[in-house]
Amino acid sequence: MTQTHYRTHTCGQLREAHLDKEVILCGWLHRTREHGNVTFLDIRDRYGITQVVADESLKKELNLKKESVIQITGTVKKRPEANKNMPTGAIELHATKITLLNPSETLPLDLEGHSDMTEETRLKYRYLDLRRHKMQENLITRHKAMISARNFFDKEGFVEIETPMLAKSTPEGARDFLVPSRLHKGKMYALPQSPQIFKQLLMLSGFDRYIQFARCFRDEDLRADRQTDFTQIDLEMSFVQEQDIYTIMEKFVKQLWKDIFNQELPTPFPRLTYEEAMNTYGKDSPDRRFELHLHNLTTILKKSDFTIFKDAEYISCIILDKEQSRKEIDKATEQVKIHGAKGLAWVKITDTFEGGISKFLSSEIQQQLRKELKLNKGKTIFFVADQKKIVLPALGNLRLYFGKKYEFIKEEWNFTWITDFPLLDWNQEEERYVSMHHPFTAPKEEDISLLETTPEKAKSNAYDLVLNGVEIAGGSIRIHKSDLQKKMFHALNIPEKEAEEKFGFLINAFKYGAPPHGGIAFGFDRLIALITKNESIREVIAFPKTKSAEDLMMESPSDVSPQQLKELGLKKD
């Protein structure tokens, strides 16, 4: 498989079974060590490292810099003392010929560790960074996961279909990347934020099971888990309800973990409604590897003498089973302010309630709290009081802060389905409702009538799959009737003319026998980052952008010539 004109074996292939055989290896000079009249070389490729022994007769060929590309011919011999830390550690190659295929200059980064390297340096010289063992492991794991997914969905009857990269701009969510048309001056294509509409149309075409490893593009501010261009495993199925989606996706994840880790995952995965997740964990993507739940105390604490509690819409708390110093409380306060909370109230539990807001809590309220929260000595209670949409995320962030600080988080794989999302969310800036997921998500059957009266109360047939506090997949049962889709656009305050211009082809398609359908998309980069235990998806993408959406290696985005702009009917201001 690996034998070519240049080599007979890879640098990770040789074992005791190859003793006394003449072989040829090719790779990069990893390191050299002098030992009397003998020089030891390590030659490396992506398969591994082999130790090479060269005597004085090859001295002229040994004046090589690290990372030069070399070819070594020699005989496989048993090592005097095996290195159990190397797969090839039982043997060494006694060189008879060393050929320099290409010399290397001194590298601008250290391949044997990157703690002192800036991310900018790593991304500028990404082709060198990818030589590091950890980076190669990441991308090989990504490859294996992609093969596992393709094999699984092929066996389940899914058809892989590619959808267009140049499509129509339908801004409902993140900004589109626009591509000017040379042939139709003044008009634009948009790169797809997802293949959503195309995959729904494929359901109308009779392809009842669709899959695509889709490249998607969103012009948004970057974070550790975001890139301008990213990959998702995109899926759609006809004649399904939510339970059908859960069943087949759990089966897929179970198979993926079997293929990658040789580990059996327990299924079915637990389920929480959106409301349960927010009220208990302060996030709609909760990390359930540790407890530290939120507790709604609105009814009890609005009766207190504390003005902030009296005036608040919602009051919740978390109970830390540790006493906290003033300095530690100040640090905790910063964690809730990130999410808009004005402050953090607290009280310590000894034989009595001490410090913080204890003086505002009557003996009756203290007694109620002891009973409600099952309090005992040594605990600290942290309260946030404000609008509910501020309280829950603020305490959710504090919960994660404590989880990491005190190492409450267990080393395990914890999957959870989040269901029953609100259909719509109020956008203060635009002064209108926007889709919680997207405008093609079906409302609960029993909530359809609410679209015309109280749309904020409507729940959706949407669901997310969360792994260790990270959303790795999201989807929904779709609207498949034109009259309901029109109602949805009306609830979103999208004028009929605008809806027709943007989505008329979809509404029209629904008239020709659209089956009930639903789907889901896995954030493939996020999934691989979790599998490989990386904080950032940049570690599992071969050539990622920086946080400011730049490619430092290609120096992109870049200027283009006036002639190119003229052909597109564009000019700079």
PDB file of C-alpha atoms in Angstrom, residues 320 323-338 341-346 348 356 380 382 397-398 401-402 405-406:
ATOM      1  CA  LEU A 320     -22.029  26.214  46.540  1.00  0.00           C
ATOM      2  CA  GLU A 323     -17.423  28.935  52.070  1.00  0.00           C
ATOM      3  CA  GLN A 324     -16.190  31.869  50.012  1.00  0.00           C
ATOM      4  CA  SER A 325     -13.834  34.736  50.837  1.00  0.00           C
ATOM      5  CA  ARG A 326     -14.670  38.311  49.893  1.00  0.00           C
ATOM      6  CA  LYS A 327     -12.134  38.116  47.056  1.00  0.00           C
ATOM      7  CA  GLU A 328     -13.703  34.913  45.721  1.00  0.00           C
ATOM      8  CA  ILE A 329     -17.167  36.505  45.866  1.00  0.00           C
ATOM      9  CA  ASP A 330     -15.911  39.506  43.881  1.00  0.00           C
ATOM     10  CA  LYS A 331     -14.571  37.164  41.192  1.00  0.00           C
ATOM     11  CA  ALA A 332     -17.912  35.340  41.107  1.00  0.00           C
ATOM     12  CA  THR A 333     -19.696  38.692  40.707  1.00  0.00           C
ATOM     13  CA  GLU A 334     -17.691  39.395  37.544  1.00  0.00           C
ATOM     14  CA  GLN A 335     -18.985  36.125  36.071  1.00  0.00           C
ATOM     15  CA  VAL A 336     -22.639  37.187  36.306  1.00  0.00           C
ATOM     16  CA  LYS A 337     -21.980  40.709  35.059  1.00  0.00           C
ATOM     17  CA  ILE A 338     -20.769  39.225  31.748  1.00  0.00           C
ATOM     18  CA  ALA A 341     -26.612  41.063  35.759  1.00  0.00           C
ATOM     19  CA  LYS A 342     -26.120  44.206  37.838  1.00  0.00           C
ATOM     20  CA  GLY A 343     -24.652  42.300  40.756  1.00  0.00           C
ATOM     21  CA  LEU A 344     -24.559  39.119  42.799  1.00  0.00           C
ATOM     22  CA  ALA A 345     -26.276  38.806  46.178  1.00  0.00           C
ATOM     23  CA  TRP A 346     -24.972  36.204  48.619  1.00  0.00           C
ATOM     24  CA  LYS A 348     -23.210  32.250  54.050  1.00  0.00           C
ATOM     25  CA  GLY A 356     -24.226  39.601  52.382  1.00  0.00           C
ATOM     26  CA  THR A 380     -22.744  29.799  50.283  1.00  0.00           C
ATOM     27  CA  PHE A 382     -25.536  33.154  45.357  1.00  0.00           C
ATOM     28  CA  ASN A 397     -22.227  31.169  33.490  1.00  0.00           C
ATOM     29  CA  LEU A 398     -21.466  31.243  37.237  1.00  0.00           C
ATOM     30  CA  TYR A 401     -17.197  28.946  36.408  1.00  0.00           C
ATOM     31  CA  PHE A 402     -17.561  27.031  39.680  1.00  0.00           C
ATOM     32  CA  LYS A 405     -12.718  26.145  39.286  1.00  0.00           C
ATOM     33  CA  TYR A 406     -13.539  23.379  41.766  1.00  0.00           C
TER      34      TYR A 406
END
